[in-house]
Tab-separated table of C-alpha atoms in Angstrom:
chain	number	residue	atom	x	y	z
A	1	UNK	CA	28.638	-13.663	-51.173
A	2	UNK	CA	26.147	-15.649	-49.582
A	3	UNK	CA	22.425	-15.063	-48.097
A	4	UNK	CA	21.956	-15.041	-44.784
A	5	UNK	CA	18.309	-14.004	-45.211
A	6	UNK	CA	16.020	-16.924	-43.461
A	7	UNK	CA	13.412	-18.913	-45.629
A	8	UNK	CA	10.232	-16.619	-45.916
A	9	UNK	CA	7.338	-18.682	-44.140
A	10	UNK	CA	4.474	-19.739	-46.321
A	11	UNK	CA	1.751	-17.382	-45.553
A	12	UNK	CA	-1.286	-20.118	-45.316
A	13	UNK	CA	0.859	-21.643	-42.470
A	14	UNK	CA	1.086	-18.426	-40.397
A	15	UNK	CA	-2.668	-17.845	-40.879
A	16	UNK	CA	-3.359	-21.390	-39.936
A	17	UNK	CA	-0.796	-21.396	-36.523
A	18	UNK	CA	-2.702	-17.689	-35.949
A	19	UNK	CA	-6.403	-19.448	-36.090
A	20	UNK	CA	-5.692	-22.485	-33.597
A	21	UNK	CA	-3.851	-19.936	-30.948
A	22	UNK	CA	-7.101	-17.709	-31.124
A	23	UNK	CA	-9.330	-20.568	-30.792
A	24	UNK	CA	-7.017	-22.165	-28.017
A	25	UNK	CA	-7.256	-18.608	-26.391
A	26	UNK	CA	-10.873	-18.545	-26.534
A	27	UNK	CA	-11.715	-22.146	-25.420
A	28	UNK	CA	-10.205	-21.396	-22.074
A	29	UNK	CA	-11.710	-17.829	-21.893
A	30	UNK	CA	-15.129	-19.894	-22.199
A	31	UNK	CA	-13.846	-22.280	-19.094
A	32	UNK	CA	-12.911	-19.522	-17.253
A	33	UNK	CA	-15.865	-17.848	-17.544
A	34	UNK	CA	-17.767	-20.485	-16.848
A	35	UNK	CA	-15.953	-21.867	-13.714
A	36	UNK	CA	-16.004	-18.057	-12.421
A	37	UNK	CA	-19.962	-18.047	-12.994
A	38	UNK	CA	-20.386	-20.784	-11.433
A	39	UNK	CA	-18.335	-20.364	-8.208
A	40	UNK	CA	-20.123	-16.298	-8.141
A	41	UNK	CA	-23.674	-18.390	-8.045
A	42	UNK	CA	-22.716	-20.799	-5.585
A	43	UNK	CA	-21.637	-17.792	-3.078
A	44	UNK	CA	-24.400	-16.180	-4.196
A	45	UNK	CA	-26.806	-19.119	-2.940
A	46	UNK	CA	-24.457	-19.780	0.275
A	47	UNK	CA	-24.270	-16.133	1.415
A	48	UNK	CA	-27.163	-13.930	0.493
A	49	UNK	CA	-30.342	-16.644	-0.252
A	50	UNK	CA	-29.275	-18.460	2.582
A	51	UNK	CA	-31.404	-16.963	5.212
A	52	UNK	CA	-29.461	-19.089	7.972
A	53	UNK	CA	-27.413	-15.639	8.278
A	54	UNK	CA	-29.851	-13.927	9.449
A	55	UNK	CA	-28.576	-10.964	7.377
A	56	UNK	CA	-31.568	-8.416	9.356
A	57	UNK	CA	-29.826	-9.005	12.492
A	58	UNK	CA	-26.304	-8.696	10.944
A	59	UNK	CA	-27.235	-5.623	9.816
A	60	UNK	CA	-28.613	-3.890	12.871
A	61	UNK	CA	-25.452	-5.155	14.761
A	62	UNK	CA	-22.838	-3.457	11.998
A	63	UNK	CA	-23.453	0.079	13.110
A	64	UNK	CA	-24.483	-0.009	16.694
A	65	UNK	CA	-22.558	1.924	19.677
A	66	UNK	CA	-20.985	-1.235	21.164
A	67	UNK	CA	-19.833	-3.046	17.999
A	68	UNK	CA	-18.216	1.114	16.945
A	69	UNK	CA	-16.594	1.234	20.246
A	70	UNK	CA	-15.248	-2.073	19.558
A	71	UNK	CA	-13.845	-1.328	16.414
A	72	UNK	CA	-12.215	1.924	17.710
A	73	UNK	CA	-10.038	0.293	20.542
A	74	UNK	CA	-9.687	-2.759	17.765
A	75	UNK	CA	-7.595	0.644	15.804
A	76	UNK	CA	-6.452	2.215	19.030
A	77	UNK	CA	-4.375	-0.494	19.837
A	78	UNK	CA	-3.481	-1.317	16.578
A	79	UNK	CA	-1.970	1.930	15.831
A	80	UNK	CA	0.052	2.409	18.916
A	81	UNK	CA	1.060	-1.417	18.937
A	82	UNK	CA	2.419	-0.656	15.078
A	83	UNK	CA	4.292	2.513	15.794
A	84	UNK	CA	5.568	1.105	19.085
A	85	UNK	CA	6.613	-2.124	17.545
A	86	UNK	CA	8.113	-0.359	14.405
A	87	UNK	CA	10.184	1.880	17.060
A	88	UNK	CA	11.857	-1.254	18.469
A	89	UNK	CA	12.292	-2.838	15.420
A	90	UNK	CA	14.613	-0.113	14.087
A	91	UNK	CA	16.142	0.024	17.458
A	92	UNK	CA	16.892	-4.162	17.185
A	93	UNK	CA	17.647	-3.858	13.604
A	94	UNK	CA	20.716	-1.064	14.403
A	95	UNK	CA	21.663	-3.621	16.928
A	96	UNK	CA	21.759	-6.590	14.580
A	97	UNK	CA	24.334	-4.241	12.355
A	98	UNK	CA	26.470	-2.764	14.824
A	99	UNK	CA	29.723	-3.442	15.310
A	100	UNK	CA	29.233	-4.180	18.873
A	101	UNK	CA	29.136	-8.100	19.233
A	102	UNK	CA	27.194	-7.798	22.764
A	103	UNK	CA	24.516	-5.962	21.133
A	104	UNK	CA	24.133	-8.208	18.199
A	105	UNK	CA	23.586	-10.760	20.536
A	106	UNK	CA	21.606	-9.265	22.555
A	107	UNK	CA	18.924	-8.408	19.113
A	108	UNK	CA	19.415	-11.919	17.968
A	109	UNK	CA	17.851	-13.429	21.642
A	110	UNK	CA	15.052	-10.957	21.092
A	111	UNK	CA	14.412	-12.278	17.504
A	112	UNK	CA	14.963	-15.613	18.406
A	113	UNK	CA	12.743	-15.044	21.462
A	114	UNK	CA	9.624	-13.080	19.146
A	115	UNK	CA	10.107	-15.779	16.440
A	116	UNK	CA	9.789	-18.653	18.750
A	117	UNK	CA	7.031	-18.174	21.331
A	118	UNK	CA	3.779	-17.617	20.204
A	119	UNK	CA	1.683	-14.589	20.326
A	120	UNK	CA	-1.127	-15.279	22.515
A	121	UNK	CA	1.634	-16.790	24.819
A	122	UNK	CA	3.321	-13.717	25.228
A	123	UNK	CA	0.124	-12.049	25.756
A	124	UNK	CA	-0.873	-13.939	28.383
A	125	UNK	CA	2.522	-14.302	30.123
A	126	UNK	CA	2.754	-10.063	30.007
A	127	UNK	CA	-1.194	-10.156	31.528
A	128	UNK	CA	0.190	-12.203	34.472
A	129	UNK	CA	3.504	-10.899	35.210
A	130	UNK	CA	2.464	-10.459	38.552
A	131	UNK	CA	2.731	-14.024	39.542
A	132	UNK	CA	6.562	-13.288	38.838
A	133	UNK	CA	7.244	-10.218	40.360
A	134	UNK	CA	4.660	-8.439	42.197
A	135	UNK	CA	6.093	-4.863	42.104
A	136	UNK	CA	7.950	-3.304	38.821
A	137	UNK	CA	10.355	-0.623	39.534
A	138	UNK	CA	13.952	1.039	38.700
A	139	UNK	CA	16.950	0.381	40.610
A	140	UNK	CA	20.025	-1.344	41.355
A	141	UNK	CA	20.161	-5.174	40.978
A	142	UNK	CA	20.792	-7.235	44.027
A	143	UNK	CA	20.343	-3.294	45.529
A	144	UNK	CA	17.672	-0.828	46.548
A	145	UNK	CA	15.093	-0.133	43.988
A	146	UNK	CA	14.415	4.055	44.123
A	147	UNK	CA	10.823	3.629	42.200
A	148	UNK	CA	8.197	0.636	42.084
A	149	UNK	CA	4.543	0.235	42.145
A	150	UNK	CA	2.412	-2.893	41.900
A	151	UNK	CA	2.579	-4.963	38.680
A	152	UNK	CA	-1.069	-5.363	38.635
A	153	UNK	CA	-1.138	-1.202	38.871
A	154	UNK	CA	0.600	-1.004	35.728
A	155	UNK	CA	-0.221	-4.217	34.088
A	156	UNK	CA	-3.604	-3.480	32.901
A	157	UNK	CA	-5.670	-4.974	29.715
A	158	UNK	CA	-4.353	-2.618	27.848
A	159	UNK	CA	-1.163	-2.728	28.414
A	160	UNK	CA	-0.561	-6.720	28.223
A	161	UNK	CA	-1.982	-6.356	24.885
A	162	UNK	CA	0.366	-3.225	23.852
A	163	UNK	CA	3.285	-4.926	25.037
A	164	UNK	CA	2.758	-8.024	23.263
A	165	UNK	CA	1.991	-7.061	20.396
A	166	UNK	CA	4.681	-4.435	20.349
A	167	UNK	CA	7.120	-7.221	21.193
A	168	UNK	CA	5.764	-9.580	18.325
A	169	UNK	CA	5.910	-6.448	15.941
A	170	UNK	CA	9.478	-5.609	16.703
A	171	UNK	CA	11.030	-9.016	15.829
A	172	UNK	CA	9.265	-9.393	12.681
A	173	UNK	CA	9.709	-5.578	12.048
A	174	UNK	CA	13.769	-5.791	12.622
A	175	UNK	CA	14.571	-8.219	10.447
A	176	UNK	CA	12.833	-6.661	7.412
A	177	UNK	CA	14.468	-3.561	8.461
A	178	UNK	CA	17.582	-5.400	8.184
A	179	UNK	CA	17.419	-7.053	4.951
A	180	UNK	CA	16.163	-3.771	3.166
A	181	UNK	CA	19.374	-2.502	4.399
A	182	UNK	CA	21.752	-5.125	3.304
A	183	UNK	CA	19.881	-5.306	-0.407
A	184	UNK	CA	22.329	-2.207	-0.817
A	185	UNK	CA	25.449	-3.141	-2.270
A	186	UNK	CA	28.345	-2.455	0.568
A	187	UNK	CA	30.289	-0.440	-2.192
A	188	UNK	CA	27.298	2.270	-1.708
A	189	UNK	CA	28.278	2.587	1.781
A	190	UNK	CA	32.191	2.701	1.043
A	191	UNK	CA	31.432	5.301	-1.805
A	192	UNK	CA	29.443	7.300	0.754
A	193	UNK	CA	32.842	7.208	3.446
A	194	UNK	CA	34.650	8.418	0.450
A	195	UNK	CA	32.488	11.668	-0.359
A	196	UNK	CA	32.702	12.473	3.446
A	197	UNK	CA	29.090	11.876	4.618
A	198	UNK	CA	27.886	11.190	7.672
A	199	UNK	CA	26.084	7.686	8.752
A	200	UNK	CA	22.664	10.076	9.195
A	201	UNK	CA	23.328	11.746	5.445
A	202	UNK	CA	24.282	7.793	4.254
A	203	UNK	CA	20.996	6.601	5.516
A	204	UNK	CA	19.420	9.748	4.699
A	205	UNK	CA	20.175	10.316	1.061
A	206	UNK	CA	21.534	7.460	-0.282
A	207	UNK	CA	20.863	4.150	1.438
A	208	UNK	CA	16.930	4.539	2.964
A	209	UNK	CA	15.396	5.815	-0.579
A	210	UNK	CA	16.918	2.378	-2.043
A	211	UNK	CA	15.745	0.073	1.159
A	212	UNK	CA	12.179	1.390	1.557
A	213	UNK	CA	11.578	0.014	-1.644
A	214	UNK	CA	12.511	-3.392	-0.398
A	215	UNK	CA	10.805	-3.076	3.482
A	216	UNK	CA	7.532	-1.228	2.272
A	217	UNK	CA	5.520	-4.466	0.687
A	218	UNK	CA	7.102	-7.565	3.860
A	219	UNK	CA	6.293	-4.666	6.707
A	220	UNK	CA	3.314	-3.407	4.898
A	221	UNK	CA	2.192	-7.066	5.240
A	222	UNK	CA	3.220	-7.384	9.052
A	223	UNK	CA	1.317	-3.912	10.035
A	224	UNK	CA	-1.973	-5.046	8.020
A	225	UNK	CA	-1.502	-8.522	10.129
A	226	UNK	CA	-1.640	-6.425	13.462
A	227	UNK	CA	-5.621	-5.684	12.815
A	228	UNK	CA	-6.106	-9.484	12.903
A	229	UNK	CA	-3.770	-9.864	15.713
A	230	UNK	CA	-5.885	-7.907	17.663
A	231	UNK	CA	-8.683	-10.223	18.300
A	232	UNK	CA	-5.827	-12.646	20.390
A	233	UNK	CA	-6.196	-10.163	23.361
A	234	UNK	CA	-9.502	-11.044	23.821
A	235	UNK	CA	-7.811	-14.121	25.856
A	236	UNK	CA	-7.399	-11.258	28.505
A	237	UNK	CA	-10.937	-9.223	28.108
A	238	UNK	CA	-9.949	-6.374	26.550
A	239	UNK	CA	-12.901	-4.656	24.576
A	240	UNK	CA	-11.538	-5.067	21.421
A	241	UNK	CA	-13.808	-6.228	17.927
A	242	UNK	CA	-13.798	-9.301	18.855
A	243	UNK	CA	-13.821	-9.167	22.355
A	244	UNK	CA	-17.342	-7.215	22.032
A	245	UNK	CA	-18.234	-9.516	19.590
A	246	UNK	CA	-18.117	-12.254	22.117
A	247	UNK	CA	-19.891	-10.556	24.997
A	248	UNK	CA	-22.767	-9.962	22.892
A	249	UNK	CA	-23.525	-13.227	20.974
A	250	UNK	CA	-22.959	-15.267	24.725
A	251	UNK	CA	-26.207	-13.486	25.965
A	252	UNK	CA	-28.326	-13.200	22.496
A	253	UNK	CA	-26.727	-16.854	21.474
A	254	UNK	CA	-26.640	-15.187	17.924
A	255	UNK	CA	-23.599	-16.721	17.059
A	256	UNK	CA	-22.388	-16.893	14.129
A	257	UNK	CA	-24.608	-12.870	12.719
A	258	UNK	CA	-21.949	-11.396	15.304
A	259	UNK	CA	-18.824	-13.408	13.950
A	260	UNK	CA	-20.044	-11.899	10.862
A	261	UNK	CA	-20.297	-8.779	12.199
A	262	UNK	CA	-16.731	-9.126	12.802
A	263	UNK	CA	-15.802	-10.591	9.653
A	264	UNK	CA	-17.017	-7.604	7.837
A	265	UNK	CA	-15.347	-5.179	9.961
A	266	UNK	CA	-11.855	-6.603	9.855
A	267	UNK	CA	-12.566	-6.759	5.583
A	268	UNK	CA	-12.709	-3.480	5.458
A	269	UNK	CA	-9.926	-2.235	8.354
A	270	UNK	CA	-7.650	-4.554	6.251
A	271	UNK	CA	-9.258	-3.305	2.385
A	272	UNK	CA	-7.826	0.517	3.733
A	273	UNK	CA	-4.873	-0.758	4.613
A	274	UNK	CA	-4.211	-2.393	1.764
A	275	UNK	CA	-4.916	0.584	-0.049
A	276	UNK	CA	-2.437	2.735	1.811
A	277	UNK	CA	0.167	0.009	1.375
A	278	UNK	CA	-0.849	0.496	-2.380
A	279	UNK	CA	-0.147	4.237	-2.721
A	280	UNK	CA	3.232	3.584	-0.320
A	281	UNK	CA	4.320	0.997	-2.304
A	282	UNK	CA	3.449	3.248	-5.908
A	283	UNK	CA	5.549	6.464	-3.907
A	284	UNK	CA	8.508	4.826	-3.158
A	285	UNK	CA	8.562	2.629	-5.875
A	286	UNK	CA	9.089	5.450	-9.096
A	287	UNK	CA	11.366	4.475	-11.341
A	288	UNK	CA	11.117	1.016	-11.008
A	289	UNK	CA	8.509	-1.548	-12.630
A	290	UNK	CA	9.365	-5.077	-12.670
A	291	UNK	CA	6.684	-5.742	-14.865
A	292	UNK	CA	7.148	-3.190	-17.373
A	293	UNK	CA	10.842	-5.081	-17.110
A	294	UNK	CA	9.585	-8.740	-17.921
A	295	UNK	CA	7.420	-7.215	-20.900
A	296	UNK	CA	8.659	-7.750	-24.036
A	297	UNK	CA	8.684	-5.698	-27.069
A	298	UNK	CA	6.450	-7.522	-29.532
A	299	UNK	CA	9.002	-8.216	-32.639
A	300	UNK	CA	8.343	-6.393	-36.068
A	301	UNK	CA	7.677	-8.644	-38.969
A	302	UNK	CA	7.215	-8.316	-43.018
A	303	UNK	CA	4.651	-11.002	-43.813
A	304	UNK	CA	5.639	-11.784	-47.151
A	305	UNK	CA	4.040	-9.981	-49.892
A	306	UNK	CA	3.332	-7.372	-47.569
A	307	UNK	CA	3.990	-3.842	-47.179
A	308	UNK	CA	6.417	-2.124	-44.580
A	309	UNK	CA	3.074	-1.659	-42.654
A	310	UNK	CA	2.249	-5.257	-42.264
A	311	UNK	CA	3.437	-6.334	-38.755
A	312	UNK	CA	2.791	-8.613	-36.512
């Protein structure tokens, strides 16, 4: 009967293939380490010896009662904006699914509509809806109207920017909801009509714990976006970050210590919610670790003339 052991590898050979990977491995540690020191110096010398920053006026700006308000309306808005816009998109994404072809049309105008026009258009065209129709109210079309009020009455700052931003939210937000949805095989669903549940218990128990995983990190994304979207209002002078931001630095002409101001600020808004998104994406993503997937098991090997205990 014949072998089909393979040819033991000389053991000088395997020591000599193990010395040039470590010293291939540590020639480009010492590049890396030196392109990293060098690019930490150069920030170093741009940012904090550069005393064009004016870093004593930065700081005295950070924590004052304007810049605070500022920031509060800048996560005002943002909230409502998100949960508003997250409302509609689950709204727009049911749509997109029903069986009902005049409301899957009707979702795919809206997403075509929040895809296509720009944000700060939107913004501005909400702001001044009262060149368009000067009183907003409920009633029949072509008909009587039974309540209205003036546009500009209900169109305020605030609002243009909550509606906008809701709007742009809720197309972005529906389709994620809808491809997190149909990542589940359609045999789940089918299995689920078998057993006798209802759509709520399908979505409920079976279908939403398997789709979060796929919508948490692409809407995570979109809802840490919505702090930078923010500073677009201040097109319309709401007294937002950056809005503040502005007012200030066109009297004091200390330009670019308040856009610095506002840099900081929106590092850190968006540094918590990435860490939020973090712990969401670690609670609904148990039992599954894509990298713990593409890790390999390192192989066991007898080097020859070695023991059992001799791997590699």
């Amino acid at each position: 009967m014949k072998s089909t052991a393979e040819p033991a590898v000389p053991a000088g050979l395997t020591a000599q293939a193990d010395m040039e990977i470590r010293s291939r491995r540590s020639w480009k540690s010492w590049v890396s380490a030196a392109v990293g020191l060098y690019l930490v110096l150069s920030l170093y010398e741009f940012t904090i010896m550069n005393d064009r920053w004016q870093w004593d006026v930065i700081w005295s700006y950070l924590f004052s009662q304007r810049i605070v308000a500022g920031v509060a309306n800048t996560i005002l808005l943002t909230v409502i904006a998100t949960v508003a816009g997250l409302l509609l998109g689950v709204v727009t994404a049911a749509c997109r699914l029903s069986d009902s072809r005049l409301l899957r049309v009707i979702a795919y105008v809206y997403i075509w509509f929040s895809r296509a026009t720009p944000l700060l258009v939107v913004i501005l065209f909400v702001f001044f809806l009262a060149a368009l129709t000067p009183r907003l109210g409920i009633g029949i079309p072509f008909g009587p109207s039974f309540v209205s009020a003036p546009t500009n009455d209900l169109i305020s700052r605030f609002t243009a920017a909550l509606v906008g931003l809701s709007l742009y939210l809720g197309g972005k937000s529906a389709e994620i909801f809808r491809a997190g949805i149909t990542s589940v095989s359609k045999g789940q669903f089918e299995a689920c009509r078998a057993l006798g549940l209802s759509p709520r218990e399908t979505y409920q128990r079976v279908i939403g714990p398997q789709a979060i995983r796929v919508i948490t990190p692409p809407l995570s994304n979109e809802v840490i976006t919505m702090f930078k979207n923010t500073s677009l209002v201040s097109v319309i002078g709401f007294s937002e970050l950056l809005t503040t931001v502005q007012s200030i630095y066109s009297r004091t002409f200390e330009t670019i210590p308040l856009l610095t101001v506002a840099v900081i600020w929106y590092l850190l808004l968006t540094s918590v919610a990435m860490y939020l998104q973090g712990l969401l994406e670690r609670r609904f993503g148990r039992g599954f670790d894509p990298a713990g997937r593409l890790r390999r098991r390192p192989r066991k090997t007898v080097r020859p003339g070695g023991g059992p205990g001799d791997v590699h």
